[in-house]
Short mmCIF file of C-alpha atoms and ligand atoms in Angstrom, two decimals:
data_model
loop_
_atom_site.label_atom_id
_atom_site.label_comp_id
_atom_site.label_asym_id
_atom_site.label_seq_id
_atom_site.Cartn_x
_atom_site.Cartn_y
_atom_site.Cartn_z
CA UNK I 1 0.00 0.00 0.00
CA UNK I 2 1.44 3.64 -0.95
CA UNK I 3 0.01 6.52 -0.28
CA UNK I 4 -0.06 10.38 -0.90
CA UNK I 5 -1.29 13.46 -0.05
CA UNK I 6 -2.17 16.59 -2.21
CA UNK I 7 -3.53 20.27 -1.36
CA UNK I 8 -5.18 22.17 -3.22
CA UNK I 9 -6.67 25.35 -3.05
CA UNK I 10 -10.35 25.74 -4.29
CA UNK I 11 -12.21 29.25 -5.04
CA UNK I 12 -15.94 29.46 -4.90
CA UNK I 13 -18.01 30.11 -7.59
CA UNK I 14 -19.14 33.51 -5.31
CA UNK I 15 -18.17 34.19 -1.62
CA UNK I 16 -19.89 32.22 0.54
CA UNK I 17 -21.28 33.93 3.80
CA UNK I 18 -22.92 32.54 7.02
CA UNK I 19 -23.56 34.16 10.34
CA UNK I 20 -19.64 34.07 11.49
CA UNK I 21 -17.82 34.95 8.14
CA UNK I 22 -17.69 34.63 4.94
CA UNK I 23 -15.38 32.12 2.32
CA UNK I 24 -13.76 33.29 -0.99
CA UNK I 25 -11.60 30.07 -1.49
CA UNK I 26 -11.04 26.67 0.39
CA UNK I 27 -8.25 24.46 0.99
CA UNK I 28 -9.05 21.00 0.78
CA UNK I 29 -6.60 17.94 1.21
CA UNK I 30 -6.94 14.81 -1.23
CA UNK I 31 -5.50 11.43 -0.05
CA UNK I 32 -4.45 9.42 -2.82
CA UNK I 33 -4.08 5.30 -1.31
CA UNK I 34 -2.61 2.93 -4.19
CA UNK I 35 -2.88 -0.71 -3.60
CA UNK I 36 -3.08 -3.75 -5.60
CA UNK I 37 -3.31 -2.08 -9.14
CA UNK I 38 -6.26 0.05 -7.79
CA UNK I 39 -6.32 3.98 -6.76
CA UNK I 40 -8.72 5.09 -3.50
CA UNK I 41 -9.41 9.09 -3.52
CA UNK I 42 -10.47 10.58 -0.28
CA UNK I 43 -10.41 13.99 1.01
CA UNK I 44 -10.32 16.39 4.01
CA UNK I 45 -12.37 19.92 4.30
CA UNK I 46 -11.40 21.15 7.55
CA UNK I 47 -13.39 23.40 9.71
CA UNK I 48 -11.79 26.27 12.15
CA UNK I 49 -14.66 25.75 13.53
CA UNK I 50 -13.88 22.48 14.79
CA UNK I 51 -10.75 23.54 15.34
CA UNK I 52 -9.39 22.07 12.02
CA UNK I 53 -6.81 23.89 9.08
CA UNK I 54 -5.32 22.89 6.26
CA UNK I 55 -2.23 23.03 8.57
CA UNK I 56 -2.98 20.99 11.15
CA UNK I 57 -4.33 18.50 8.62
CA UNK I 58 -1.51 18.57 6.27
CA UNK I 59 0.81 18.04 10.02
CA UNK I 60 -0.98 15.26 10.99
CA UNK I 61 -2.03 13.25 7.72
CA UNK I 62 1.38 11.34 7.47
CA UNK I 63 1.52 9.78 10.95
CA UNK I 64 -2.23 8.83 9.88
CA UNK I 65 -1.01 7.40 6.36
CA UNK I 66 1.83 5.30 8.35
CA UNK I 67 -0.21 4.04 10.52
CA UNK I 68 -3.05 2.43 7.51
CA UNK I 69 0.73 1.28 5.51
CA UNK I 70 1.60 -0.80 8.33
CA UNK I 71 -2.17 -2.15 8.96
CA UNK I 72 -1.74 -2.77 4.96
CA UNK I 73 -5.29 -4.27 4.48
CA UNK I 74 -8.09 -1.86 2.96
CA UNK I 75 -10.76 -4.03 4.38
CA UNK I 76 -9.44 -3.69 7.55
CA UNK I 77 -11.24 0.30 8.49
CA UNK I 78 -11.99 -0.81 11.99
CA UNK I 79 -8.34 -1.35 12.96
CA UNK I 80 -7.28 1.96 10.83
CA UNK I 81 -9.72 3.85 13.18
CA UNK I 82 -8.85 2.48 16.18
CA UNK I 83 -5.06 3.34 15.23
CA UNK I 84 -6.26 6.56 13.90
CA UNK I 85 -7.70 7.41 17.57
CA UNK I 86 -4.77 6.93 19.65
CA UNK I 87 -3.07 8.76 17.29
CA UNK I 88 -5.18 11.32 16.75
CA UNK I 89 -7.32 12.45 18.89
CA UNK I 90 -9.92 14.71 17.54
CA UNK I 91 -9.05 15.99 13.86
CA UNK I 92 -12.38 14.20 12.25
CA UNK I 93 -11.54 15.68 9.01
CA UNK I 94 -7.91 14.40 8.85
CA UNK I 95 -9.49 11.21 9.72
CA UNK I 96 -12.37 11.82 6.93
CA UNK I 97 -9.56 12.20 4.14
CA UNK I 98 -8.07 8.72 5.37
CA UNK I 99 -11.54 6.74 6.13
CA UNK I 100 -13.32 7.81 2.77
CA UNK I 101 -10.06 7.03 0.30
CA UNK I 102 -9.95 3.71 1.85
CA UNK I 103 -13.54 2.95 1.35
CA UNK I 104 -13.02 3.90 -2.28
CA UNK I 105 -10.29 1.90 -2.71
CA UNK I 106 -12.10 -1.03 -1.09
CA UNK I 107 -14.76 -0.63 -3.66
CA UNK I 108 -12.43 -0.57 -6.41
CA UNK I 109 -10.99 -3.85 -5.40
CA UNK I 110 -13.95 -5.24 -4.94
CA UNK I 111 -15.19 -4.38 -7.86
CA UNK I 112 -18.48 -2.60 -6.08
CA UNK I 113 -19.68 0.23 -5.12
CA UNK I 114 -19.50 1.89 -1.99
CA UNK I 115 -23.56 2.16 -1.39
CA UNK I 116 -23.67 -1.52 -2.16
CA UNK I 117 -20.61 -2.55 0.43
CA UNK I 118 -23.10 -0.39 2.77
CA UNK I 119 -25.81 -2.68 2.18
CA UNK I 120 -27.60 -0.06 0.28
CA UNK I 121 -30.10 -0.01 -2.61
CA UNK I 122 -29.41 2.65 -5.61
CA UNK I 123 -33.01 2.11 -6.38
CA UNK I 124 -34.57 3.21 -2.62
CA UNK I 125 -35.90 6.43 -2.84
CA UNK I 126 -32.79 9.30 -1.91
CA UNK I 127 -33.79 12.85 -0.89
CA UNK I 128 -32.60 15.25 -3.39
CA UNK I 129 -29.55 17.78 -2.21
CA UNK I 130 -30.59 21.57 -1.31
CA UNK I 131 -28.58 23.90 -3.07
CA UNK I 132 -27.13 27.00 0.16
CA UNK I 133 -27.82 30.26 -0.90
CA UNK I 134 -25.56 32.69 1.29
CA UNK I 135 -26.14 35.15 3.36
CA UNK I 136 -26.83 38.58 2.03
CA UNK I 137 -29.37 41.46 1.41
CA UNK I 138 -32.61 39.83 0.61
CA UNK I 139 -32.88 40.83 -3.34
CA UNK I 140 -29.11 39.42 -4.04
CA UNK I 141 -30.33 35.99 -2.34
CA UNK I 142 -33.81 36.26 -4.12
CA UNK I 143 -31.51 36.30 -7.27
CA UNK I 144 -29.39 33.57 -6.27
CA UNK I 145 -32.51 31.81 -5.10
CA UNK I 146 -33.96 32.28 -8.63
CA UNK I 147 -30.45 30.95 -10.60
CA UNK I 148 -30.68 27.79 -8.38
CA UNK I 149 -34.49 27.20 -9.26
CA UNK I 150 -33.91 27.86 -12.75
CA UNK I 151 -31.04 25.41 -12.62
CA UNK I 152 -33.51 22.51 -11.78
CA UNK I 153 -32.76 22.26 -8.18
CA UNK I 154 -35.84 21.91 -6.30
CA UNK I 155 -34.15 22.68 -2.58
CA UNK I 156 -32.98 25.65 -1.21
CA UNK I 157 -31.17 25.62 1.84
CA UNK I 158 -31.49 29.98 3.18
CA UNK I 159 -28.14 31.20 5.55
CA UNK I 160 -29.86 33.07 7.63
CA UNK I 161 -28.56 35.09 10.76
CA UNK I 162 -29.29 38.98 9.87
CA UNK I 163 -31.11 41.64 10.92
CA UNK I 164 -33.26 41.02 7.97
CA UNK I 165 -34.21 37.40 8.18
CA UNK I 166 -38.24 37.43 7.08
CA UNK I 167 -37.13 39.87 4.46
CA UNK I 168 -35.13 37.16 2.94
CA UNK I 169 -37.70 34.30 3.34
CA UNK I 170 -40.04 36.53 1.88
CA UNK I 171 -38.12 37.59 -0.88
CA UNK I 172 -36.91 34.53 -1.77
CA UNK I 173 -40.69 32.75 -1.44
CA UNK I 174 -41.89 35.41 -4.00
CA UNK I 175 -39.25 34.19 -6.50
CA UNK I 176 -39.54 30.61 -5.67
CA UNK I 177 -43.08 30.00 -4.50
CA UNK I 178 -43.13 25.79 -5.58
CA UNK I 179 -39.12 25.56 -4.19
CA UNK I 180 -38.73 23.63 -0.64
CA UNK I 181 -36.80 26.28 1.13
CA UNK I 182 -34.98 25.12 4.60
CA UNK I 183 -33.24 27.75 6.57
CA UNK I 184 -29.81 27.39 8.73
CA UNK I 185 -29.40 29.91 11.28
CA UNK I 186 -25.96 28.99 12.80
CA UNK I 187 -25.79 29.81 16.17
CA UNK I 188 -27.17 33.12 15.59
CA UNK I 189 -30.45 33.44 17.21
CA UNK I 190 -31.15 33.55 21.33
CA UNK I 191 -34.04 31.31 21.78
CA UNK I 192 -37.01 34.35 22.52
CA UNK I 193 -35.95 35.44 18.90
CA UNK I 194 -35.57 31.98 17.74
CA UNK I 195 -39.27 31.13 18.76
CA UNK I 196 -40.89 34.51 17.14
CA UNK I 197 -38.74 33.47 14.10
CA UNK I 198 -39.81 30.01 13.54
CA UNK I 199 -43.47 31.36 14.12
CA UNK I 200 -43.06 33.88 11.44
CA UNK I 201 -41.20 31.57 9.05
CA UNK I 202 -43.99 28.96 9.30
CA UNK I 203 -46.19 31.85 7.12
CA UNK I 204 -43.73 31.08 4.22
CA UNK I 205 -43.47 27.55 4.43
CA UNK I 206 -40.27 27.10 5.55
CA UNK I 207 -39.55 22.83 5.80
CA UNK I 208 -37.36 23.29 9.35
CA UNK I 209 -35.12 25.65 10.91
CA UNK I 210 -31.21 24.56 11.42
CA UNK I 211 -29.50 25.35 14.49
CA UNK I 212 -31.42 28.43 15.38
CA UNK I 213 -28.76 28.54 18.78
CA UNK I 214 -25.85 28.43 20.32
CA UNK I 215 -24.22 25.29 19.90
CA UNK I 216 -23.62 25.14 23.86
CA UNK I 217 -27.26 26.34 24.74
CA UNK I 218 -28.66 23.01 25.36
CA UNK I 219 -32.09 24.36 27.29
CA UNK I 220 -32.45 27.10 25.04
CA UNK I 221 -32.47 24.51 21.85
CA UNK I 222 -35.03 22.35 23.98
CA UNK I 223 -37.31 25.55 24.39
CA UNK I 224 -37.23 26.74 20.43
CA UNK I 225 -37.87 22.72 19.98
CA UNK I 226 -40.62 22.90 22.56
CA UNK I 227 -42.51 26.17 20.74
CA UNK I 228 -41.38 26.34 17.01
CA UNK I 229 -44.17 24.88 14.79
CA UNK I 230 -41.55 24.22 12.48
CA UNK I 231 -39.02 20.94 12.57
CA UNK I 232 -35.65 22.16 14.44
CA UNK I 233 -32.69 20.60 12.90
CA UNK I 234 -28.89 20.32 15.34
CA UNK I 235 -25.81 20.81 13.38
CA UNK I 236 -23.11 22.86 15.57
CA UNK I 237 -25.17 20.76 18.42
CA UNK I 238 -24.66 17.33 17.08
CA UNK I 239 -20.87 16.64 16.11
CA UNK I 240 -20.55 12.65 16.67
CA UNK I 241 -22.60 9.84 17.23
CA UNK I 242 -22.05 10.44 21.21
CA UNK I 243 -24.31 13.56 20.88
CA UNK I 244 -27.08 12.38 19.81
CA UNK I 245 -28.75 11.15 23.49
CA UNK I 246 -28.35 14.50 24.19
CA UNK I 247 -29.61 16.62 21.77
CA UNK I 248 -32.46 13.62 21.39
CA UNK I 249 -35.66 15.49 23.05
CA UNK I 250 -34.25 19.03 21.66
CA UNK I 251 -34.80 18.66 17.67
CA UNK I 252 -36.17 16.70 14.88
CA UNK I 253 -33.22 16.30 12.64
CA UNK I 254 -29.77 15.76 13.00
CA UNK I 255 -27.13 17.16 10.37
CA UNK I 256 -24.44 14.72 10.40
CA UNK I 257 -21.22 15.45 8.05
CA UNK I 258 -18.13 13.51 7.36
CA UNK I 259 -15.46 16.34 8.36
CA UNK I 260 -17.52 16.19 11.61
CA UNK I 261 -17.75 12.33 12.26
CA UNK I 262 -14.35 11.33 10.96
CA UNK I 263 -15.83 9.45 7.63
CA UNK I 264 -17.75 7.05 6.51
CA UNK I 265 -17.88 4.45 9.03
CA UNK I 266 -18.23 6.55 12.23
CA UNK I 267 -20.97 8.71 9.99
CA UNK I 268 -22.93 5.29 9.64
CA UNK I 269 -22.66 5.03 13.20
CA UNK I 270 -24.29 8.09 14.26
CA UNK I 271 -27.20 7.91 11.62
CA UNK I 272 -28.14 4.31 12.86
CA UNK I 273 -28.03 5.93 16.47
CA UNK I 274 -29.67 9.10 15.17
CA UNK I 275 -32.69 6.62 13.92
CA UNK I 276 -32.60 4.63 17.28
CA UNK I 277 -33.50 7.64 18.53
CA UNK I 278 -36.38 8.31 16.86
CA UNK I 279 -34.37 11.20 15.08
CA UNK I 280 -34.62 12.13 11.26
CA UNK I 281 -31.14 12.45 9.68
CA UNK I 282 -29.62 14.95 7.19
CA UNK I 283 -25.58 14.56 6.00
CA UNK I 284 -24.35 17.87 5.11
CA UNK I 285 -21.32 19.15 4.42
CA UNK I 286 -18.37 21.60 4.26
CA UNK I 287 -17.38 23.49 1.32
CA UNK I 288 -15.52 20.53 -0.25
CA UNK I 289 -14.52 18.77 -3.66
CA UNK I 290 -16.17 15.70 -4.99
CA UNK I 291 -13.17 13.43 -3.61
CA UNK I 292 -15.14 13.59 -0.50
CA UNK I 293 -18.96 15.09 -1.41
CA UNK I 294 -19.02 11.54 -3.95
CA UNK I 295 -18.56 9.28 -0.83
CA UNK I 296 -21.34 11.02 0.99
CA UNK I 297 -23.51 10.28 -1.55
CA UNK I 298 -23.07 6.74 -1.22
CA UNK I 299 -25.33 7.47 2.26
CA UNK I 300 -28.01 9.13 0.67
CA UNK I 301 -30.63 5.63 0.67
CA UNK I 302 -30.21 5.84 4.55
CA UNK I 303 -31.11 9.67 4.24
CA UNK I 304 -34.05 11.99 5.32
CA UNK I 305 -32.57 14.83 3.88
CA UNK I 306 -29.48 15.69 2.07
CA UNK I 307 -27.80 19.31 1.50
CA UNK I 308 -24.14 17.90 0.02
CA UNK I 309 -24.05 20.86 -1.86
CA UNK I 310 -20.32 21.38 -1.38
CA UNK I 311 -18.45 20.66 -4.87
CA UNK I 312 -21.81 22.67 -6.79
CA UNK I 313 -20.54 25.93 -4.74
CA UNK I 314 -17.18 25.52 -6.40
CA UNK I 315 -15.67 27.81 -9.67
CA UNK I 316 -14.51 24.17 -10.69
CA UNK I 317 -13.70 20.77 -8.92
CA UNK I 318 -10.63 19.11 -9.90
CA UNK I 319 -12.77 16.18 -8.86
CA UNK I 320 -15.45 14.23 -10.55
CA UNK I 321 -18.14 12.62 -8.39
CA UNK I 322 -21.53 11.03 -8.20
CA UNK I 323 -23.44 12.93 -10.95
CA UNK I 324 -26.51 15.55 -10.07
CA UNK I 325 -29.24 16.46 -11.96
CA UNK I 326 -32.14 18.57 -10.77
CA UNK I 327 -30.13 17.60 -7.37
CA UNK I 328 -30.16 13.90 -7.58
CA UNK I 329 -27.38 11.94 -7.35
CA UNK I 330 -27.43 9.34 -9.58
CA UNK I 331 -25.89 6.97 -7.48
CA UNK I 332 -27.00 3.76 -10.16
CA UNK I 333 -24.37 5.55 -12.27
CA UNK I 334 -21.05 4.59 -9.81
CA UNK I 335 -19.51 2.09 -11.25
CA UNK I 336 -17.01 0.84 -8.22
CA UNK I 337 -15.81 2.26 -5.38
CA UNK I 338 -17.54 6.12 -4.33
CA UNK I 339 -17.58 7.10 -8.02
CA UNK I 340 -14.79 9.24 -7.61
CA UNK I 341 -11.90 10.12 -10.20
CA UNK I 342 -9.39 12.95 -11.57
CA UNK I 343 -10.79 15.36 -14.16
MG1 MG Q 401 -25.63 23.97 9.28
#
């Protein structure tokens, strides 16, 4: 087994702004595992958030690789994550790069893909991906709102977090009065405004409301829970499959990502938990290139929603993926492995 690593740089198509900041380019880190004739591709969007960079990715990444060349066995993912957490730590999207090229190359050996390893049916019926129109003044999102729409994609995932929140719904409704709009807060509502928000946002027809708190605000998520007519969705609340108990009784939805779970496998983890719970499950993601959005995809059959808009936000991808039309993956069209290659 040999493997690599590659950065790259990625700008978006426009800047990309939610309530803490806004995004003009990325840096993304691709993983590149050769084994046995075949080539896995995995890759790592890191979050400051999470207290991720590319740096601390790009530090860590070959005492991660070292550890899956002397494990030597693809199948083995278990054993590479067990390795991975002594040596590791937290870093879930260092650990994302390494568990989701591995799984590709495992499909490519096998000769199947990913979905299928899963246990998963192409043909079950997948949610379609929202396409995340960033925050701004309400008639530059109604236009962005409109482009999306007009592009077939029948989701639209709002950034909300300004002054001028029900101006945007509204605006954007008026454009797009058949589109499913959702709306992602993050983190910056108190609950009192969180609660007159949902209530107003109902008017429009808003589908839920994503993390309308502070991540660390557990009773105030369990009040807006308690008295928003609308679903509440927990993303900055819900990080690993150990949260969910406790977020449980304070939403409907949980918005599990791979940069947040460490991959694949520990992502299948928390949605099985998630549904033990009695929880609906979304997998979102960061602002990241098909080496990583394509083996999300391979989730979608297990999938309430989906918002894996990541690669679409791009200028361009150096990546090809699972292809999207009017925001469905057609995962029937992956071949082996997570249906990702060079372009
Ligand atoms: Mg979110």
């Amino acid at each position: 087994m040999k493997a690599s690593i590659e950065r790259v740089e990625l700008p978006l198509e426009t800047p990309f702004t939610i309530s803490r900041g806004t995004k003009r380019t990325v840096e993304n880190l691709i993983v590149v595992i050769k084994h046995n004739g075949s080539t896995g591709y995995g890759a790592a969007a890191p979050a400051r958030y999470y207290g991720e960079t590319a740096d601390t990715v790009a530090a860590l990444l070959p005492e991660l690789l070292d550890a899956v060349e002397s494990i030597g066995d693809p199948h083995a993912r278990n054993q590479v994550h067990e390795r991975m957490a002594t040596v590791a730590g937290d870093n879930p999207a260092a650990k994302a790069a390494v568990d989701t090229a591995l799984w590709d190359l495992a499909g490519k050996l096998l000769g199947e893909p990913v979905y299928r390893l899963l246990g998963l049916s192409a043909s079950a019926s997948c949610p379609p991906t929202s396409y995340t129109v960033g925050l701004d003044d309400p008639e530059t999102m109604a236009e962005r709102a409109k482009a999306a729409v007009d592009a077939g994609y029948p989701v639209l995932k709002l950034k909300l977090g300004s002054e001028r929140d029900r101006d945007i719904v509204r605006s954007v409704r008026e454009i797009a009065p058949e589109a499913t709009i959702r709306v992602d807060a993050n983190e910056a509502w108190t609950p009192s405004a969180a609660v007159r928000n949902c209530k107003a946002l109902a008017d429009y027809g808003v589908e839920f409301v994503e993390q309308p708190v502070a991540a660390g605000n557990a009773e105030g998520l369990r009040r807006v829970y308690e008295q928003s007519p609308l679903p509440i969705a927990a993303d900055e609340s819900c990080v690993v499959a150990g949260d969910i108990p406790a977020v449980a009784d304070s939403c409907d939805i949980v918005n599990l990502k791979l940069m947040k779970t460490g991959g694949l496998t520990p992502a299948v983890e928390a949605i099985y938990t998630a549904r033990a719970h009695g929880l609906d499950v979304m997998c979102g993601c960061m602002v990241e290139t098909n080496a990583s959005i394509a083996a999300a995809a391979q989730l979608l059959p297990l999938l309430s929603y989906a918002d894996l808009d990541g690669s679409l936000l791009l200028d361009s991808d150096p990546y090809e993926g699972v292809s999207v039309s009017d925001g469905r993956f057609d995962l029937g069209a992956v071949d082996c492995g997570t249906g990702v290659a060079p372009r």
